[in-house]
Amino acid sequence: SAAPSAMVTTPVVAVVAKPPPVLKEVPIEAVKEGDPREHVNLVFIGHVDAGKSTLSGNILYLTDNVDKRTIEKYEKEAKDLNRESWFLAFIMDTNEEERAKGKTVEVGRAHFDTEVKRYTILDAPGHKNYVPNMIMGACQADVGVLVISARKGEFETGFDRGGQTREHAMLAKTLGVSYLVVVINKMDDPTVMWSKVRFDECISKLRPYLKSCGYIIKKEVKFLPISGLGGANVKDEVDAAVCPWWKKSYTNGDNNTSVGTLIGLL
């Protein structure tokens, strides 16, 4: 008969259970439904080349919505096109046609926020061929930012008959844009040099026209000198050494404006 097979015994391994990890108590925060901050749609309007896209792009840069590396990339691209001052506009003008011509065609859209409000920028085209696109942007807006160039010759071209300053202001009112911030841009241009005389000249011509469009100037319109490219009076106030009259002007509440910067006003 066959020999009995040897029994194989499996060693028993004692499993010691690890103590459960100690969890730190995390205080439970109340869940906020949505963002409590008010949301505002801003449409940037005005004559072609007044600086709407550059101003919009600089607002995004100054509010940390565009990083330094992206800006450097746009600076190089603009330089390659021999249009060095266009680099901030490239933030808003993203397609090749817009960059090659230096003109906004579509309505650019972007977002930024402050501690108290959230904003959507609608960067409307200024060229008369693209008025339907400008209308599309303006009809979504709560506040209009009418960008005016103070540069000698450019203000006159934009405001005289045939310029888009008048048409855009009239369309904005018709489309229900109730408040207007009029920014007199390019105040740092060599033909202007932050001149109060030039600022007042531009305003004195704009006031009666905006009134004729239906705006109540004292309640619905504010005026502000800026440099969209340099950033003066956009987020931070212009240096008093460069523009000594501005602080006194807004402190006195001249031109219905009691805040020194565009973002502060908005």
Short mmCIF file of C-alpha atoms in Angstrom, two decimals:
data_model
loop_
_atom_site.label_atom_id
_atom_site.label_comp_id
_atom_site.label_asym_id
_atom_site.label_seq_id
_atom_site.Cartn_x
_atom_site.Cartn_y
_atom_site.Cartn_z
CA SER A 1 0.00 0.00 0.00
CA ALA A 2 1.10 3.60 -0.70
CA ALA A 3 2.81 5.52 2.08
CA PRO A 4 0.62 8.27 3.66
CA SER A 5 1.43 11.71 2.24
CA ALA A 6 3.05 14.19 4.62
CA MET A 7 0.72 16.95 5.83
CA VAL A 8 1.72 20.45 4.74
CA THR A 9 1.08 23.02 7.43
CA THR A 10 0.78 26.69 6.54
CA PRO A 11 2.36 29.00 9.10
CA VAL A 12 -0.15 31.31 10.70
CA VAL A 13 0.86 34.96 10.47
CA ALA A 14 -0.65 37.20 13.06
CA VAL A 15 -2.06 40.35 11.46
CA VAL A 16 -1.89 43.32 13.75
CA ALA A 17 -4.45 45.93 12.80
CA LYS A 18 -3.00 49.46 12.48
CA PRO A 19 -4.74 52.10 14.49
CA PRO A 20 -6.87 54.35 12.24
CA PRO A 21 -5.21 57.64 11.24
CA VAL A 22 -6.03 60.59 13.42
CA LEU A 23 -8.07 63.01 11.35
CA LYS A 24 -7.79 66.68 12.06
CA GLU A 25 -11.07 68.41 12.47
CA VAL A 26 -11.63 70.90 9.67
CA PRO A 27 -14.16 73.59 10.43
CA ILE A 28 -17.07 73.37 8.02
CA GLU A 29 -17.70 76.61 6.19
CA ALA A 30 -21.13 77.62 5.13
CA VAL A 31 -21.60 76.93 1.41
CA LYS A 32 -22.09 80.14 -0.51
CA GLU A 33 -24.61 79.96 -3.30
CA GLY A 34 -22.93 81.62 -6.27
CA ASP A 35 -20.81 84.74 -5.99
CA PRO A 36 -22.47 87.47 -3.92
CA ARG A 37 -20.64 90.24 -5.79
CA GLU A 38 -22.63 92.28 -8.28
CA HIS A 39 -21.89 91.51 -11.94
CA VAL A 40 -21.52 94.35 -14.46
CA ASN A 41 -21.23 94.15 -18.27
CA LEU A 42 -18.96 96.89 -19.67
CA VAL A 43 -18.87 97.74 -23.36
CA PHE A 44 -15.86 99.67 -24.68
CA ILE A 45 -16.96 101.89 -27.57
CA GLY A 46 -15.55 104.77 -29.60
CA HIS A 47 -13.83 105.69 -32.86
CA VAL A 48 -11.39 103.31 -34.54
CA ASP A 49 -7.85 103.61 -33.08
CA ALA A 50 -9.03 105.45 -29.94
CA GLY A 51 -7.35 102.70 -27.90
CA LYS A 52 -10.27 100.50 -26.79
CA SER A 53 -8.52 97.12 -27.13
CA THR A 54 -5.28 98.43 -25.60
CA LEU A 55 -7.20 99.79 -22.60
CA SER A 56 -9.20 96.55 -22.22
CA GLY A 57 -6.01 94.49 -22.42
CA ASN A 58 -4.23 96.68 -19.87
CA ILE A 59 -7.13 96.37 -17.41
CA LEU A 60 -6.77 92.58 -17.60
CA TYR A 61 -3.00 92.84 -17.13
CA LEU A 62 -3.22 95.28 -14.20
CA THR A 63 -5.82 93.07 -12.45
CA ASP A 64 -3.54 90.00 -12.77
CA ASN A 65 -5.67 88.21 -15.36
CA VAL A 66 -2.78 87.94 -17.83
CA ASP A 67 0.65 86.64 -16.81
CA LYS A 68 3.98 88.29 -17.61
CA ARG A 69 5.07 85.48 -19.97
CA THR A 70 1.97 85.95 -22.15
CA ILE A 71 2.61 89.70 -22.28
CA GLU A 72 6.22 89.11 -23.37
CA LYS A 73 4.95 86.80 -26.15
CA TYR A 74 2.55 89.50 -27.39
CA GLU A 75 5.31 92.14 -27.20
CA LYS A 76 7.45 90.01 -29.53
CA GLU A 77 4.56 89.36 -31.94
CA ALA A 78 3.71 93.08 -32.07
CA LYS A 79 7.36 93.98 -32.62
CA ASP A 80 7.55 91.48 -35.51
CA LEU A 81 4.66 93.37 -37.13
CA ASN A 82 6.42 96.73 -36.51
CA ARG A 83 3.52 97.67 -34.23
CA GLU A 84 5.16 97.68 -30.81
CA SER A 85 2.40 99.63 -29.06
CA TRP A 86 -0.24 97.05 -30.07
CA PHE A 87 0.91 94.33 -27.67
CA LEU A 88 -1.79 95.00 -25.05
CA ALA A 89 -4.49 95.01 -27.74
CA PHE A 90 -3.44 91.46 -28.70
CA ILE A 91 -4.90 90.25 -25.38
CA MET A 92 -8.35 91.13 -26.77
CA ASP A 93 -7.75 90.92 -30.54
CA THR A 94 -7.00 87.24 -30.88
CA ASN A 95 -7.53 86.38 -34.53
CA GLU A 96 -4.99 86.90 -37.31
CA GLU A 97 -7.12 89.35 -39.30
CA GLU A 98 -7.48 91.64 -36.29
CA ARG A 99 -3.76 91.52 -35.50
CA ALA A 100 -2.65 92.07 -39.10
CA LYS A 101 -4.95 95.08 -39.59
CA GLY A 102 -4.72 96.36 -36.02
CA LYS A 103 -8.52 96.63 -36.00
CA THR A 104 -11.05 94.83 -33.81
CA VAL A 105 -13.63 92.95 -35.90
CA GLU A 106 -15.48 90.67 -33.47
CA VAL A 107 -16.65 91.73 -30.02
CA GLY A 108 -13.86 90.64 -27.65
CA ARG A 109 -15.00 89.21 -24.33
CA ALA A 110 -13.00 88.90 -21.09
CA HIS A 111 -13.51 88.95 -17.33
CA PHE A 112 -11.95 90.65 -14.32
CA ASP A 113 -13.06 91.35 -10.79
CA THR A 114 -12.44 93.52 -7.76
CA GLU A 115 -13.27 92.92 -4.10
CA VAL A 116 -16.78 94.25 -4.56
CA LYS A 117 -17.78 93.54 -8.17
CA ARG A 118 -17.28 91.14 -11.08
CA TYR A 119 -16.99 92.52 -14.62
CA THR A 120 -17.30 91.27 -18.17
CA ILE A 121 -15.49 93.40 -20.75
CA LEU A 122 -17.11 93.63 -24.19
CA ASP A 123 -14.54 95.19 -26.53
CA ALA A 124 -16.56 96.52 -29.48
CA PRO A 125 -15.07 97.26 -32.91
CA GLY A 126 -14.71 100.95 -33.76
CA HIS A 127 -14.58 100.72 -37.57
CA LYS A 128 -17.76 101.80 -39.35
CA ASN A 129 -17.82 98.53 -41.36
CA TYR A 130 -18.37 96.56 -38.17
CA VAL A 131 -21.19 98.61 -36.59
CA PRO A 132 -23.51 95.53 -36.44
CA ASN A 133 -20.90 93.81 -34.25
CA MET A 134 -20.65 96.90 -32.05
CA ILE A 135 -24.46 96.86 -31.64
CA MET A 136 -24.30 93.20 -30.57
CA GLY A 137 -21.84 94.15 -27.81
CA ALA A 138 -23.64 97.30 -26.67
CA CYS A 139 -27.06 95.66 -26.30
CA GLN A 140 -25.61 93.34 -23.60
CA ALA A 141 -24.00 96.14 -21.57
CA ASP A 142 -24.92 97.87 -18.31
CA VAL A 143 -22.21 100.55 -18.53
CA GLY A 144 -20.50 102.05 -21.57
CA VAL A 145 -16.87 103.17 -21.56
CA LEU A 146 -16.58 105.71 -24.37
CA VAL A 147 -12.90 105.86 -25.32
CA ILE A 148 -11.77 109.17 -26.85
CA SER A 149 -8.30 109.91 -28.21
CA ALA A 150 -6.90 113.24 -27.00
CA ARG A 151 -4.10 113.11 -29.60
CA LYS A 152 -4.08 116.17 -31.83
CA GLY A 153 -6.09 115.42 -34.97
CA GLU A 154 -7.45 112.08 -33.71
CA PHE A 155 -10.11 113.58 -31.44
CA GLU A 156 -11.30 115.80 -34.28
CA THR A 157 -11.41 112.88 -36.77
CA GLY A 158 -13.43 110.74 -34.38
CA PHE A 159 -15.88 113.45 -33.35
CA ASP A 160 -16.51 115.30 -36.60
CA ARG A 161 -19.20 114.04 -38.95
CA GLY A 162 -18.27 110.65 -40.31
CA GLY A 163 -16.37 109.66 -37.14
CA GLN A 164 -17.66 106.84 -34.98
CA THR A 165 -17.61 108.72 -31.64
CA ARG A 166 -21.02 110.30 -32.31
CA GLU A 167 -22.60 107.18 -33.79
CA HIS A 168 -21.40 104.92 -30.97
CA ALA A 169 -22.63 107.30 -28.26
CA MET A 170 -26.05 107.58 -29.91
CA LEU A 171 -26.33 103.81 -30.45
CA ALA A 172 -25.31 103.08 -26.86
CA LYS A 173 -28.11 105.28 -25.51
CA THR A 174 -30.63 103.82 -27.96
CA LEU A 175 -29.65 100.27 -26.96
CA GLY A 176 -30.19 100.96 -23.27
CA VAL A 177 -26.68 101.64 -21.97
CA SER A 178 -27.71 103.89 -19.09
CA TYR A 179 -24.33 105.00 -17.74
CA LEU A 180 -21.32 106.29 -19.62
CA VAL A 181 -17.74 106.73 -18.44
CA VAL A 182 -15.96 108.95 -20.97
CA VAL A 183 -12.23 108.28 -20.85
CA ILE A 184 -10.01 110.81 -22.59
CA ASN A 185 -7.21 108.48 -23.64
CA LYS A 186 -3.64 109.05 -24.89
CA MET A 187 -3.14 111.92 -22.44
CA ASP A 188 0.56 110.97 -22.37
CA ASP A 189 0.92 111.58 -26.13
CA PRO A 190 3.60 114.17 -27.10
CA THR A 191 0.85 116.38 -28.62
CA VAL A 192 -1.03 116.43 -25.28
CA MET A 193 1.37 115.86 -22.33
CA TRP A 194 -1.49 115.70 -19.79
CA SER A 195 -2.68 119.17 -20.77
CA LYS A 196 -5.76 120.30 -18.82
CA VAL A 197 -6.57 122.69 -21.67
CA ARG A 198 -6.82 119.75 -24.11
CA PHE A 199 -8.82 117.65 -21.64
CA ASP A 200 -11.30 120.50 -21.10
CA GLU A 201 -11.51 121.16 -24.85
CA CYS A 202 -12.50 117.53 -25.56
CA ILE A 203 -15.09 117.53 -22.76
CA SER A 204 -16.61 120.86 -23.80
CA LYS A 205 -17.33 119.42 -27.26
CA LEU A 206 -18.61 116.07 -25.97
CA ARG A 207 -20.99 117.37 -23.28
CA PRO A 208 -23.60 119.04 -25.54
CA TYR A 209 -23.60 116.11 -27.95
CA LEU A 210 -24.06 113.49 -25.22
CA LYS A 211 -26.87 115.61 -23.79
CA SER A 212 -28.53 115.63 -27.22
CA CYS A 213 -28.29 111.81 -27.25
CA GLY A 214 -30.46 111.76 -24.13
CA TYR A 215 -27.86 111.36 -21.37
CA ILE A 216 -28.39 113.33 -18.15
CA ILE A 217 -24.81 114.55 -17.82
CA LYS A 218 -24.80 115.20 -14.06
CA LYS A 219 -26.26 111.77 -13.21
CA GLU A 220 -25.22 109.41 -15.98
CA VAL A 221 -21.87 110.57 -17.41
CA LYS A 222 -18.40 110.81 -15.86
CA PHE A 223 -15.18 112.09 -17.48
CA LEU A 224 -11.66 110.84 -16.79
CA PRO A 225 -8.19 111.43 -18.34
CA ILE A 226 -6.12 108.25 -18.80
CA SER A 227 -3.25 106.58 -20.57
CA GLY A 228 -4.53 103.19 -21.75
CA LEU A 229 -1.06 102.12 -22.85
CA GLY A 230 0.92 103.45 -19.86
CA GLY A 231 -1.80 102.58 -17.33
CA ALA A 232 -2.03 106.01 -15.62
CA ASN A 233 -5.47 106.49 -14.00
CA VAL A 234 -6.54 102.97 -15.01
CA LYS A 235 -5.85 101.14 -11.74
CA ASP A 236 -3.38 103.53 -10.11
CA GLU A 237 -3.57 107.30 -10.14
CA VAL A 238 -1.33 109.31 -12.43
CA ASP A 239 1.81 110.72 -10.78
CA ALA A 240 1.17 114.27 -9.51
CA ALA A 241 4.52 115.33 -11.00
CA VAL A 242 3.21 114.34 -14.46
CA CYS A 243 -0.34 115.67 -14.05
CA PRO A 244 -0.53 118.15 -11.14
CA TRP A 245 -4.13 119.25 -11.76
CA TRP A 246 -6.00 115.90 -11.69
CA LYS A 247 -6.15 115.27 -7.92
CA LYS A 248 -7.60 118.72 -7.26
CA SER A 249 -10.09 118.22 -10.12
CA TYR A 250 -11.65 114.99 -8.85
CA THR A 251 -11.39 116.01 -5.18
CA ASN A 252 -13.58 119.01 -6.08
CA GLY A 253 -15.95 116.65 -7.96
CA ASP A 254 -15.36 118.41 -11.29
CA ASN A 255 -17.02 116.73 -14.30
CA ASN A 256 -19.18 114.61 -11.91
CA THR A 257 -16.09 112.57 -11.08
CA SER A 258 -14.98 112.13 -7.47
CA VAL A 259 -12.75 109.04 -7.93
CA GLY A 260 -9.28 109.26 -9.50
CA THR A 261 -9.09 106.00 -11.49
CA LEU A 262 -11.19 104.12 -14.04
CA ILE A 263 -11.41 100.86 -12.05
CA GLY A 264 -12.29 102.90 -8.96
CA LEU A 265 -15.11 104.63 -10.86
CA LEU A 266 -16.49 101.39 -12.25
#
